[in-house]
PDB file of C-alpha atoms and ligand atoms in Angstrom:
ATOM      1  CA  ILE A   1      -9.088  -2.511  28.769  1.00 97.00           C
ATOM      2  CA  SER A   2     -11.487  -2.422  25.837  1.00 98.00           C
ATOM      3  CA  THR A   3     -13.953  -5.095  24.677  1.00 98.00           C
ATOM      4  CA  GLU A   4     -14.930  -3.028  21.644  1.00 98.00           C
ATOM      5  CA  THR A   5     -14.919  -4.584  18.185  1.00 99.00           C
ATOM      6  CA  THR A   6     -15.474  -3.908  14.495  1.00 98.00           C
ATOM      7  CA  LEU A   7     -17.702  -6.051  12.266  1.00 98.00           C
ATOM      8  CA  ALA A   8     -18.844  -5.505   8.683  1.00 98.00           C
ATOM      9  CA  GLY A   9     -17.036  -2.186   8.793  1.00 98.00           C
ATOM     10  CA  TYR A  10     -19.087  -0.949  11.777  1.00 98.00           C
ATOM     11  CA  HIS A  11     -17.739  -0.173  15.256  1.00 98.00           C
ATOM     12  CA  PHE A  12     -19.364  -1.689  18.356  1.00 99.00           C
ATOM     13  CA  ASP A  13     -18.559  -0.463  21.875  1.00 98.00           C
ATOM     14  CA  ASN A  14     -18.896  -4.039  23.159  1.00 99.00           C
ATOM     15  CA  CYS A  15     -18.327  -7.424  21.495  1.00 99.00           C
ATOM     16  CA  PHE A  16     -21.257  -9.054  23.308  1.00 99.00           C
ATOM     17  CA  MET A  17     -24.775  -9.293  21.885  1.00 99.00           C
ATOM     18  CA  ASN A  18     -27.792 -11.609  22.078  1.00 98.00           C
ATOM     19  CA  ALA A  19     -28.118 -14.680  19.884  1.00 99.00           C
ATOM     20  CA  ALA A  20     -31.066 -14.574  17.477  1.00 98.00           C
ATOM     21  CA  GLY A  21     -34.083 -16.119  19.133  1.00 98.00           C
ATOM     22  CA  VAL A  22     -33.235 -14.997  22.649  1.00 98.00           C
ATOM     23  CA  TYR A  23     -34.593 -11.740  24.144  1.00 98.00           C
ATOM     24  CA  CYS A  24     -35.501 -10.493  20.672  1.00 98.00           C
ATOM     25  CA  TYR A  25     -39.057 -11.626  19.880  1.00 98.00           C
ATOM     26  CA  ASP A  26     -40.722  -8.189  20.249  1.00 98.00           C
ATOM     27  CA  ALA A  27     -40.109  -4.552  21.245  1.00 98.00           C
ATOM     28  CA  ALA A  28     -40.464  -5.398  24.954  1.00 98.00           C
ATOM     29  CA  GLU A  29     -37.570  -7.847  24.779  1.00 99.00           C
ATOM     30  CA  LEU A  30     -35.445  -5.913  22.269  1.00 99.00           C
ATOM     31  CA  ASN A  31     -35.739  -2.739  24.394  1.00 98.00           C
ATOM     32  CA  GLN A  32     -34.113  -4.606  27.282  1.00 99.00           C
ATOM     33  CA  VAL A  33     -31.121  -5.701  25.213  1.00 99.00           C
ATOM     34  CA  GLN A  34     -30.882  -2.217  23.695  1.00 98.00           C
ATOM     35  CA  ALA A  35     -30.763  -0.726  27.212  1.00 98.00           C
ATOM     36  CA  SER A  36     -28.172  -3.254  28.432  1.00 98.00           C
ATOM     37  CA  MET A  37     -24.394  -3.296  28.082  1.00 98.00           C
ATOM     38  CA  ALA A  38     -24.681  -5.402  24.920  1.00 99.00           C
ATOM     39  CA  GLY A  39     -22.932  -3.803  21.963  1.00 99.00           C
ATOM     40  CA  THR A  40     -26.025  -4.286  19.805  1.00 99.00           C
ATOM     41  CA  PHE A  41     -28.929  -6.708  19.227  1.00 99.00           C
ATOM     42  CA  VAL A  42     -30.135  -9.102  16.539  1.00 99.00           C
ATOM     43  CA  THR A  43     -33.856  -9.668  16.024  1.00 99.00           C
ATOM     44  CA  LYS A  44     -35.639 -13.012  16.101  1.00 98.00           C
ATOM     45  CA  SER A  45     -35.321 -14.630  12.662  1.00 98.00           C
ATOM     46  CA  ALA A  46     -38.085 -12.996  10.639  1.00 98.00           C
ATOM     47  CA  THR A  47     -40.139 -14.823   8.011  1.00 97.00           C
ATOM     48  CA  VAL A  48     -42.352 -13.503   5.206  1.00 96.00           C
ATOM     49  CA  MET A  49     -45.532 -14.015   7.257  1.00 96.00           C
ATOM     50  CA  PRO A  50     -45.886 -13.796  11.058  1.00 98.00           C
ATOM     51  CA  ARG A  51     -45.754 -17.240  12.695  1.00 98.00           C
ATOM     52  CA  SER A  52     -47.133 -18.521  15.985  1.00 98.00           C
ATOM     53  CA  GLY A  53     -44.567 -21.332  16.022  1.00 97.00           C
ATOM     54  CA  ASN A  54     -44.767 -24.769  17.595  1.00 97.00           C
ATOM     55  CA  PRO A  55     -47.093 -25.776  20.484  1.00 98.00           C
ATOM     56  CA  GLU A  56     -45.865 -25.205  24.047  1.00 98.00           C
ATOM     57  CA  PRO A  57     -43.964 -26.235  26.089  1.00 98.00           C
ATOM     58  CA  ARG A  58     -41.302 -25.570  23.458  1.00 98.00           C
ATOM     59  CA  TYR A  59     -38.373 -24.274  25.542  1.00 98.00           C
ATOM     60  CA  GLN A  60     -36.859 -25.851  28.640  1.00 98.00           C
ATOM     61  CA  PRO A  61     -33.761 -24.797  30.572  1.00 98.00           C
ATOM     62  CA  THR A  62     -31.669 -27.708  31.840  1.00 98.00           C
ATOM     63  CA  ARG A  63     -28.875 -27.955  34.402  1.00 97.00           C
ATOM     64  CA  LEU A  64     -26.218 -27.686  31.667  1.00 98.00           C
ATOM     65  CA  GLY A  65     -28.065 -25.649  29.050  1.00 98.00           C
ATOM     66  CA  SER A  66     -31.355 -25.684  27.177  1.00 99.00           C
ATOM     67  CA  ILE A  67     -33.529 -27.449  24.649  1.00 98.00           C
ATOM     68  CA  ASN A  68     -35.900 -25.615  22.277  1.00 98.00           C
ATOM     69  CA  SER A  69     -38.276 -26.364  19.457  1.00 98.00           C
ATOM     70  CA  MET A  70     -39.815 -22.909  19.062  1.00 98.00           C
ATOM     71  CA  GLY A  71     -40.705 -23.388  15.399  1.00 97.00           C
ATOM     72  CA  LEU A  72     -39.724 -19.895  14.208  1.00 98.00           C
ATOM     73  CA  PRO A  73     -42.407 -17.873  16.020  1.00 98.00           C
ATOM     74  CA  ASN A  74     -42.010 -14.244  14.938  1.00 98.00           C
ATOM     75  CA  GLU A  75     -43.973 -11.085  14.186  1.00 98.00           C
ATOM     76  CA  GLY A  76     -43.005 -11.022  10.502  1.00 98.00           C
ATOM     77  CA  LEU A  77     -40.266  -8.910   8.904  1.00 98.00           C
ATOM     78  CA  PRO A  78     -42.188  -5.593   8.701  1.00 98.00           C
ATOM     79  CA  TYR A  79     -42.572  -5.531  12.481  1.00 98.00           C
ATOM     80  CA  TYR A  80     -38.834  -5.813  13.053  1.00 98.00           C
ATOM     81  CA  LEU A  81     -37.954  -3.355  10.279  1.00 98.00           C
ATOM     82  CA  ASP A  82     -40.238  -0.809  11.967  1.00 98.00           C
ATOM     83  CA  TYR A  83     -38.611  -1.437  15.345  1.00 99.00           C
ATOM     84  CA  VAL A  84     -35.072  -1.149  13.980  1.00 99.00           C
ATOM     85  CA  SER A  85     -36.050   1.989  12.054  1.00 98.00           C
ATOM     86  CA  GLN A  86     -37.183   3.544  15.351  1.00 98.00           C
ATOM     87  CA  GLN A  87     -33.918   2.541  17.047  1.00 98.00           C
ATOM     88  CA  GLN A  88     -31.834   3.914  14.164  1.00 98.00           C
ATOM     89  CA  LYS A  89     -33.494   7.281  14.830  1.00 98.00           C
ATOM     90  CA  ALA A  90     -33.491   7.063  18.646  1.00 98.00           C
ATOM     91  CA  VAL A  91     -29.949   5.687  19.046  1.00 98.00           C
ATOM     92  CA  PRO A  92     -28.288   6.517  15.714  1.00 97.00           C
ATOM     93  CA  ASP A  93     -24.679   5.744  16.631  1.00 95.00           C
ATOM     94  CA  LYS A  94     -25.307   1.990  16.849  1.00 98.00           C
ATOM     95  CA  THR A  95     -25.652  -0.615  14.108  1.00 98.00           C
ATOM     96  CA  TYR A  96     -28.326  -3.295  14.429  1.00 99.00           C
ATOM     97  CA  PHE A  97     -28.708  -6.835  13.088  1.00 99.00           C
ATOM     98  CA  GLN A  98     -31.799  -8.179  11.337  1.00 99.00           C
ATOM     99  CA  SER A  99     -32.103 -11.966  11.202  1.00 99.00           C
ATOM    100  CA  ILE A 100     -34.169 -13.460   8.370  1.00 98.00           C
ATOM    101  CA  THR A 101     -35.021 -16.874   7.058  1.00 98.00           C
ATOM    102  CA  GLY A 102     -37.067 -17.908   4.045  1.00 97.00           C
ATOM    103  CA  PHE A 103     -38.606 -21.298   3.401  1.00 96.00           C
ATOM    104  CA  ASN A 104     -37.145 -21.262  -0.121  1.00 96.00           C
ATOM    105  CA  ILE A 105     -34.907 -19.106  -2.308  1.00 97.00           C
ATOM    106  CA  GLU A 106     -37.825 -17.005  -3.517  1.00 97.00           C
ATOM    107  CA  GLU A 107     -38.707 -16.118   0.083  1.00 97.00           C
ATOM    108  CA  ASP A 108     -35.080 -15.249   0.875  1.00 98.00           C
ATOM    109  CA  GLU A 109     -35.138 -12.910  -2.128  1.00 98.00           C
ATOM    110  CA  GLN A 110     -38.478 -11.446  -1.049  1.00 98.00           C
ATOM    111  CA  LEU A 111     -37.200 -10.758   2.483  1.00 98.00           C
ATOM    112  CA  LEU A 112     -34.067  -9.061   1.144  1.00 98.00           C
ATOM    113  CA  ALA A 113     -36.137  -6.969  -1.262  1.00 98.00           C
ATOM    114  CA  GLN A 114     -38.251  -5.782   1.683  1.00 98.00           C
ATOM    115  CA  ILE A 115     -35.089  -4.825   3.575  1.00 98.00           C
ATOM    116  CA  SER A 116     -33.703  -2.966   0.532  1.00 98.00           C
ATOM    117  CA  ALA A 117     -36.979  -1.050   0.214  1.00 98.00           C
ATOM    118  CA  SER A 118     -36.847   0.013   3.891  1.00 98.00           C
ATOM    119  CA  ASP A 119     -34.600   2.534   5.668  1.00 98.00           C
ATOM    120  CA  PHE A 120     -32.669  -0.345   7.294  1.00 98.00           C
ATOM    121  CA  LYS A 121     -28.967   0.554   7.550  1.00 98.00           C
ATOM    122  CA  GLY A 122     -27.695  -2.393   9.601  1.00 98.00           C
ATOM    123  CA  VAL A 123     -26.355  -5.885   9.064  1.00 99.00           C
ATOM    124  CA  VAL A 124     -28.396  -8.849   7.812  1.00 99.00           C
ATOM    125  CA  GLU A 125     -27.975 -12.286   9.410  1.00 99.00           C
ATOM    126  CA  LEU A 126     -29.378 -14.951   7.053  1.00 98.00           C
ATOM    127  CA  ASN A 127     -30.353 -17.923   9.193  1.00 98.00           C
ATOM    128  CA  LEU A 128     -29.528 -21.152   7.355  1.00 98.00           C
ATOM    129  CA  SER A 129     -29.881 -23.377  10.382  1.00 95.00           C
ATOM    130  CA  CYS A 130     -33.290 -23.535  12.039  1.00 92.00           C
ATOM    131  CA  PRO A 131     -33.675 -27.164  13.162  1.00 88.00           C
ATOM    132  CA  ASN A 132     -37.227 -26.994  14.447  1.00 89.00           C
ATOM    133  CA  VAL A 133     -39.733 -26.546  11.627  1.00 90.00           C
ATOM    134  CA  PRO A 134     -41.155 -30.012  10.958  1.00 85.00           C
ATOM    135  CA  GLY A 135     -40.486 -30.905   7.332  1.00 85.00           C
ATOM    136  CA  LYS A 136     -37.995 -28.048   6.809  1.00 87.00           C
ATOM    137  CA  PRO A 137     -34.459 -29.412   6.656  1.00 89.00           C
ATOM    138  CA  GLN A 138     -31.566 -27.383   8.069  1.00 95.00           C
ATOM    139  CA  THR A 139     -30.443 -25.583   4.911  1.00 97.00           C
ATOM    140  CA  GLY A 140     -26.878 -25.411   6.217  1.00 98.00           C
ATOM    141  CA  TYR A 141     -26.524 -29.183   5.769  1.00 98.00           C
ATOM    142  CA  ASP A 142     -27.479 -29.021   2.073  1.00 97.00           C
ATOM    143  CA  PHE A 143     -24.275 -27.653   0.526  1.00 98.00           C
ATOM    144  CA  GLU A 144     -25.638 -27.309  -3.012  1.00 97.00           C
ATOM    145  CA  MET A 145     -28.631 -25.384  -1.674  1.00 97.00           C
ATOM    146  CA  VAL A 146     -26.345 -23.063   0.344  1.00 98.00           C
ATOM    147  CA  GLU A 147     -24.395 -22.266  -2.831  1.00 98.00           C
ATOM    148  CA  ARG A 148     -27.605 -21.603  -4.788  1.00 98.00           C
ATOM    149  CA  ILE A 149     -29.025 -19.386  -2.039  1.00 98.00           C
ATOM    150  CA  LEU A 150     -25.840 -17.312  -1.679  1.00 98.00           C
ATOM    151  CA  THR A 151     -25.543 -16.924  -5.453  1.00 98.00           C
ATOM    152  CA  ARG A 152     -29.084 -15.491  -5.544  1.00 98.00           C
ATOM    153  CA  VAL A 153     -28.661 -13.437  -2.359  1.00 98.00           C
ATOM    154  CA  PHE A 154     -25.549 -11.613  -3.556  1.00 98.00           C
ATOM    155  CA  THR A 155     -27.150 -10.971  -6.926  1.00 97.00           C
ATOM    156  CA  VAL A 156     -30.078  -9.122  -5.345  1.00 98.00           C
ATOM    157  CA  TYR A 157     -28.710  -7.679  -2.069  1.00 98.00           C
ATOM    158  CA  HIS A 158     -25.640  -5.448  -1.743  1.00 98.00           C
ATOM    159  CA  GLY A 159     -25.589  -4.473   1.917  1.00 98.00           C
ATOM    160  CA  PRO A 160     -23.551  -6.155   4.675  1.00 98.00           C
ATOM    161  CA  LEU A 161     -24.789  -9.732   5.151  1.00 99.00           C
ATOM    162  CA  GLY A 162     -23.634 -12.840   6.970  1.00 99.00           C
ATOM    163  CA  VAL A 163     -24.953 -16.339   7.529  1.00 98.00           C
ATOM    164  CA  LYS A 164     -25.903 -18.251  10.728  1.00 98.00           C
ATOM    165  CA  LEU A 165     -24.678 -21.806  10.311  1.00 98.00           C
ATOM    166  CA  PRO A 166     -25.509 -25.064  12.048  1.00 98.00           C
ATOM    167  CA  PRO A 167     -22.631 -26.889  13.730  1.00 98.00           C
ATOM    168  CA  TYR A 168     -20.572 -29.238  11.535  1.00 98.00           C
ATOM    169  CA  PHE A 169     -18.863 -32.327  12.907  1.00 98.00           C
ATOM    170  CA  ASP A 170     -16.633 -33.494  10.047  1.00 98.00           C
ATOM    171  CA  ILE A 171     -13.377 -31.879   8.853  1.00 98.00           C
ATOM    172  CA  VAL A 172     -14.351 -32.538   5.229  1.00 98.00           C
ATOM    173  CA  HIS A 173     -17.583 -30.584   5.853  1.00 98.00           C
ATOM    174  CA  PHE A 174     -15.560 -27.609   7.157  1.00 99.00           C
ATOM    175  CA  ASP A 175     -13.467 -27.792   3.963  1.00 99.00           C
ATOM    176  CA  GLN A 176     -16.502 -28.058   1.684  1.00 98.00           C
ATOM    177  CA  MET A 177     -18.483 -25.290   3.380  1.00 98.00           C
ATOM    178  CA  ALA A 178     -15.469 -22.956   3.505  1.00 99.00           C
ATOM    179  CA  ALA A 179     -14.896 -23.517  -0.234  1.00 99.00           C
ATOM    180  CA  ILE A 180     -18.496 -22.431  -0.873  1.00 98.00           C
ATOM    181  CA  LEU A 181     -18.492 -19.481   1.552  1.00 99.00           C
ATOM    182  CA  ASN A 182     -15.201 -18.125   0.175  1.00 99.00           C
ATOM    183  CA  GLN A 183     -16.875 -17.559  -3.193  1.00 98.00           C
ATOM    184  CA  PHE A 184     -19.078 -14.782  -1.742  1.00 98.00           C
ATOM    185  CA  PRO A 185     -18.532 -11.299  -0.271  1.00 98.00           C
ATOM    186  CA  LEU A 186     -19.941 -12.296   3.116  1.00 99.00           C
ATOM    187  CA  ALA A 187     -19.449  -9.854   5.971  1.00 99.00           C
ATOM    188  CA  PHE A 188     -19.383 -12.703   8.485  1.00 99.00           C
ATOM    189  CA  VAL A 189     -20.159 -16.294   9.312  1.00 99.00           C
ATOM    190  CA  ASN A 190     -21.876 -16.955  12.637  1.00 99.00           C
ATOM    191  CA  SER A 191     -21.081 -20.350  14.153  1.00 99.00           C
ATOM    192  CA  VAL A 192     -22.977 -22.085  15.733  1.00 98.00           C
ATOM    193  CA  ASN A 193     -26.713 -22.431  15.917  1.00 98.00           C
ATOM    194  CA  SER A 194     -28.081 -25.001  18.407  1.00 98.00           C
ATOM    195  CA  ILE A 195     -27.125 -28.645  17.916  1.00 98.00           C
ATOM    196  CA  GLY A 196     -30.296 -29.876  16.262  1.00 97.00           C
ATOM    197  CA  ASN A 197     -32.653 -32.591  17.414  1.00 97.00           C
ATOM    198  CA  GLY A 198     -31.331 -33.454  20.819  1.00 98.00           C
ATOM    199  CA  LEU A 199     -33.577 -35.107  23.424  1.00 98.00           C
ATOM    200  CA  LYS A 200     -34.029 -34.133  27.081  1.00 98.00           C
ATOM    201  CA  ILE A 201     -35.888 -36.569  29.328  1.00 98.00           C
ATOM    202  CA  ASP A 202     -37.599 -36.157  32.721  1.00 98.00           C
ATOM    203  CA  VAL A 203     -36.720 -39.476  34.319  1.00 98.00           C
ATOM    204  CA  ALA A 204     -39.258 -39.056  37.164  1.00 98.00           C
ATOM    205  CA  THR A 205     -42.192 -38.923  34.769  1.00 98.00           C
ATOM    206  CA  GLU A 206     -40.439 -40.899  32.035  1.00 98.00           C
ATOM    207  CA  ARG A 207     -41.535 -38.197  29.591  1.00 98.00           C
ATOM    208  CA  VAL A 208     -39.883 -35.743  27.233  1.00 98.00           C
ATOM    209  CA  VAL A 209     -39.826 -32.085  28.390  1.00 98.00           C
ATOM    210  CA  ILE A 210     -40.997 -30.214  25.264  1.00 98.00           C
ATOM    211  CA  LYS A 211     -44.131 -30.886  23.214  1.00 98.00           C
ATOM    212  CA  PRO A 212     -43.084 -30.480  19.544  1.00 97.00           C
ATOM    213  CA  LYS A 213     -41.467 -33.318  17.579  1.00 97.00           C
ATOM    214  CA  HIS A 214     -41.806 -35.933  20.336  1.00 98.00           C
ATOM    215  CA  GLY A 215     -39.498 -33.851  22.504  1.00 98.00           C
ATOM    216  CA  PHE A 216     -36.707 -33.379  19.963  1.00 97.00           C
ATOM    217  CA  GLY A 217     -35.164 -29.895  19.943  1.00 98.00           C
ATOM    218  CA  GLY A 218     -32.089 -27.733  19.459  1.00 98.00           C
ATOM    219  CA  ILE A 219     -29.524 -28.007  22.250  1.00 98.00           C
ATOM    220  CA  GLY A 220     -27.717 -24.988  23.676  1.00 98.00           C
ATOM    221  CA  GLY A 221     -25.480 -24.189  26.620  1.00 99.00           C
ATOM    222  CA  ASP A 222     -22.513 -26.009  28.191  1.00 98.00           C
ATOM    223  CA  TYR A 223     -23.185 -29.101  26.046  1.00 98.00           C
ATOM    224  CA  ILE A 224     -22.258 -27.282  22.834  1.00 98.00           C
ATOM    225  CA  LYS A 225     -19.245 -25.108  23.748  1.00 99.00           C
ATOM    226  CA  PRO A 226     -16.558 -27.548  22.440  1.00 99.00           C
ATOM    227  CA  THR A 227     -18.451 -27.881  19.161  1.00 99.00           C
ATOM    228  CA  ALA A 228     -18.962 -24.113  18.936  1.00 99.00           C
ATOM    229  CA  LEU A 229     -15.259 -23.386  19.539  1.00 99.00           C
ATOM    230  CA  ALA A 230     -14.258 -25.955  16.913  1.00 99.00           C
ATOM    231  CA  ASN A 231     -16.614 -24.452  14.306  1.00 99.00           C
ATOM    232  CA  VAL A 232     -15.414 -20.900  15.065  1.00 99.00           C
ATOM    233  CA  HIS A 233     -11.772 -21.924  14.718  1.00 99.00           C
ATOM    234  CA  ALA A 234     -12.280 -24.209  11.708  1.00 99.00           C
ATOM    235  CA  PHE A 235     -13.873 -21.373   9.720  1.00 99.00           C
ATOM    236  CA  TYR A 236     -11.380 -18.822  11.055  1.00 99.00           C
ATOM    237  CA  GLN A 237      -8.585 -21.031   9.695  1.00 98.00           C
ATOM    238  CA  ARG A 238     -10.288 -21.603   6.313  1.00 99.00           C
ATOM    239  CA  LEU A 239     -12.153 -18.431   5.339  1.00 99.00           C
ATOM    240  CA  ASN A 240     -10.913 -15.378   3.464  1.00 98.00           C
ATOM    241  CA  PRO A 241      -9.836 -12.980   6.261  1.00 98.00           C
ATOM    242  CA  ALA A 242     -12.381 -10.461   4.909  1.00 98.00           C
ATOM    243  CA  ILE A 243     -15.096 -12.798   6.222  1.00 99.00           C
ATOM    244  CA  GLN A 244     -15.212 -12.296   9.980  1.00 99.00           C
ATOM    245  CA  ILE A 245     -16.491 -14.833  12.516  1.00 99.00           C
ATOM    246  CA  ILE A 246     -19.246 -14.371  15.084  1.00 99.00           C
ATOM    247  CA  GLY A 247     -18.916 -16.921  17.875  1.00 99.00           C
ATOM    248  CA  THR A 248     -22.073 -18.356  19.422  1.00 99.00           C
ATOM    249  CA  GLY A 249     -22.529 -21.346  21.689  1.00 98.00           C
ATOM    250  CA  GLY A 250     -21.875 -22.133  25.336  1.00 99.00           C
ATOM    251  CA  ILE A 251     -20.925 -18.609  26.458  1.00 99.00           C
ATOM    252  CA  LYS A 252     -21.914 -18.044  30.092  1.00 99.00           C
ATOM    253  CA  SER A 253     -18.727 -16.419  31.412  1.00 99.00           C
ATOM    254  CA  GLY A 254     -16.104 -13.930  30.333  1.00 98.00           C
ATOM    255  CA  GLN A 255     -13.669 -16.798  29.982  1.00 98.00           C
ATOM    256  CA  ASP A 256     -15.988 -18.579  27.555  1.00 99.00           C
ATOM    257  CA  ALA A 257     -16.026 -15.403  25.463  1.00 99.00           C
ATOM    258  CA  PHE A 258     -12.223 -15.191  25.720  1.00 99.00           C
ATOM    259  CA  GLU A 259     -12.004 -18.728  24.302  1.00 99.00           C
ATOM    260  CA  HIS A 260     -14.276 -17.857  21.352  1.00 98.00           C
ATOM    261  CA  ILE A 261     -12.169 -14.792  20.551  1.00 99.00           C
ATOM    262  CA  LEU A 262      -8.931 -16.782  20.915  1.00 99.00           C
ATOM    263  CA  CYS A 263     -10.439 -19.154  18.304  1.00 99.00           C
ATOM    264  CA  GLY A 264     -11.032 -16.200  15.970  1.00 99.00           C
ATOM    265  CA  ALA A 265     -14.363 -14.570  16.845  1.00 99.00           C
ATOM    266  CA  SER A 266     -14.815 -10.823  16.288  1.00 99.00           C
ATOM    267  CA  MET A 267     -18.211 -10.698  18.037  1.00 99.00           C
ATOM    268  CA  VAL A 268     -19.769 -13.117  20.523  1.00 99.00           C
ATOM    269  CA  GLN A 269     -23.465 -13.913  20.904  1.00 99.00           C
ATOM    270  CA  VAL A 270     -25.161 -15.236  24.029  1.00 99.00           C
ATOM    271  CA  GLY A 271     -28.304 -17.400  23.959  1.00 99.00           C
ATOM    272  CA  THR A 272     -29.026 -19.923  26.713  1.00 99.00           C
ATOM    273  CA  ALA A 273     -27.234 -17.978  29.468  1.00 99.00           C
ATOM    274  CA  LEU A 274     -28.988 -14.747  28.422  1.00 99.00           C
ATOM    275  CA  GLN A 275     -32.337 -16.546  28.580  1.00 98.00           C
ATOM    276  CA  LYS A 276     -31.510 -17.686  32.126  1.00 98.00           C
ATOM    277  CA  GLU A 277     -29.970 -14.480  33.565  1.00 98.00           C
ATOM    278  CA  GLY A 278     -31.538 -11.705  31.510  1.00 99.00           C
ATOM    279  CA  PRO A 279     -29.735  -8.779  29.836  1.00 99.00           C
ATOM    280  CA  ILE A 280     -27.996  -7.842  33.105  1.00 99.00           C
ATOM    281  CA  ILE A 281     -25.670 -10.716  32.182  1.00 99.00           C
ATOM    282  CA  PHE A 282     -23.816  -8.460  29.745  1.00 99.00           C
ATOM    283  CA  GLU A 283     -22.373  -6.475  32.679  1.00 99.00           C
ATOM    284  CA  ARG A 284     -20.950  -9.634  34.293  1.00 99.00           C
ATOM    285  CA  LEU A 285     -19.672 -11.062  30.989  1.00 99.00           C
ATOM    286  CA  THR A 286     -17.928  -7.797  30.073  1.00 99.00           C
ATOM    287  CA  ARG A 287     -16.311  -7.482  33.510  1.00 98.00           C
ATOM    288  CA  GLU A 288     -15.160 -11.122  33.483  1.00 99.00           C
ATOM    289  CA  LEU A 289     -13.704 -10.814  29.968  1.00 98.00           C
ATOM    290  CA  GLN A 290     -11.801  -7.698  31.033  1.00 98.00           C
ATOM    291  CA  THR A 291     -10.488  -9.618  34.048  1.00 98.00           C
ATOM    292  CA  SER A 292      -9.295 -12.480  31.840  1.00 98.00           C
ATOM    293  CA  MET A 293      -7.598  -9.980  29.548  1.00 98.00           C
ATOM    294  CA  ALA A 294      -5.978  -8.071  32.425  1.00 98.00           C
ATOM    295  CA  GLN A 295      -4.547 -11.272  33.893  1.00 98.00           C
ATOM    296  CA  LYS A 296      -2.783 -11.891  30.581  1.00 98.00           C
ATOM    297  CA  GLY A 297      -1.682  -8.318  29.876  1.00 98.00           C
ATOM    298  CA  TYR A 298      -4.072  -7.772  26.951  1.00 98.00           C
ATOM    299  CA  THR A 299      -5.763  -4.376  26.474  1.00 98.00           C
ATOM    300  CA  LYS A 300      -7.813  -5.028  23.327  1.00 98.00           C
ATOM    301  CA  LEU A 301      -9.375  -8.030  21.560  1.00 98.00           C
ATOM    302  CA  SER A 302      -6.947  -7.925  18.637  1.00 98.00           C
ATOM    303  CA  ASP A 303      -4.113  -8.629  21.090  1.00 98.00           C
ATOM    304  CA  PHE A 304      -5.278 -12.274  21.199  1.00 99.00           C
ATOM    305  CA  ARG A 305      -7.981 -12.812  18.526  1.00 99.00           C
ATOM    306  CA  GLY A 306      -7.319 -16.014  16.595  1.00 98.00           C
ATOM    307  CA  LYS A 307      -4.033 -16.678  18.406  1.00 98.00           C
ATOM    308  CA  LEU A 308      -4.926 -20.153  19.643  1.00 98.00           C
ATOM    309  CA  GLN A 309      -1.748 -22.167  19.804  1.00 98.00           C
ATOM    310  CA  TYR A 310      -1.295 -25.822  18.791  1.00 98.00           C
ATOM    311  CA  LEU A 311       0.906 -28.452  20.342  1.00 98.00           C
ATOM    312  CA  ASP A 312       2.724 -29.330  17.121  1.00 86.00           C
TER     313      ASP A 312
HETATM  314  O1  LIG Z   1     -37.142 -23.026  16.768  1.00 90.61           O
HETATM  315  C1  LIG Z   1     -36.661 -21.900  16.441  1.00 90.61           C
HETATM  316  O2  LIG Z   1     -37.318 -20.859  16.223  1.00 90.61           O
HETATM  317  C2  LIG Z   1     -35.167 -21.882  16.318  1.00 90.61           C
HETATM  318  N1  LIG Z   1     -34.475 -22.534  17.280  1.00 90.61           N
HETATM  319  C3  LIG Z   1     -33.106 -22.661  17.228  1.00 90.61           C
HETATM  320  O3  LIG Z   1     -32.470 -23.251  18.118  1.00 90.61           O
HETATM  321  N2  LIG Z   1     -32.436 -22.106  16.182  1.00 90.61           N
HETATM  322  C4  LIG Z   1     -33.070 -21.436  15.193  1.00 90.61           C
HETATM  323  O4  LIG Z   1     -32.400 -20.943  14.250  1.00 90.61           O
HETATM  324  C5  LIG Z   1     -34.499 -21.311  15.263  1.00 90.61           C
HETATM  325 CL1  LIG Z   1     -35.320 -20.434  14.016  1.00 90.61          CL
END
């Protein structure tokens, strides 16, 4: 029973990987995902300049998931390009993901130019959905801006590239975003990023649990799985089949991954549960997914990918 997959024309021995932001800040963390059963890794979203991010505490696990307002802390794109370049030489038969995010179109172009000028041979994940930089709106909710960014991006960059989207909650928004995304030769769409600006409260102290933004932060974990599955399936139904789907959100078991793939995902990313359990989680997730598949007589992901049935 195989959990291998293909994305952007590349083969991956396993369909599981980390979600950007989790276990991918530096070489110490990335080495652990690289050494795990994950099929590959994606780096922390890189910006033009290194960033220290928001004041701590800025991440809190909760009983059902997590809340974070990291504020895009990262070592800057050159750091990650160097790391990936090393991994391309050390473990050449794997393809890696570089996440990037600019604060405007010019920065997006600058980041992509840096990637083009490097020996990077992997897949770019353009993050359009960071909810935690005060004053920076989530680009993914500004449809005209998304269209302008993608028009510029595909004019200047010609390697495999996908976008990380925020969750949408309105059928008309799925229609409108899909109409925009279908205009571009995207390798994939990754749904979903955290549900932005949630609030977790410590009732004993009557205080919020993270410092930035009066305690407002992106929500991950069990809370977001129904929304994640809906976004994966909505785009799977609407997008040109050449644009694959990466499913992210609420995956903490093999069954959760099965559900994302049934909704149409070709790759699944793990955030909150990876943060809690560490990269060893990929062994359990892979085993559990294989068990779910075996119980249903499936031997490969394409046996059931996108085959969610309706009641009509
Ligand atoms: O605060 C963050 O760094 C962050 N946190 C998230 O939950 N999603 C993102 O895309 C980013 Cl960039």
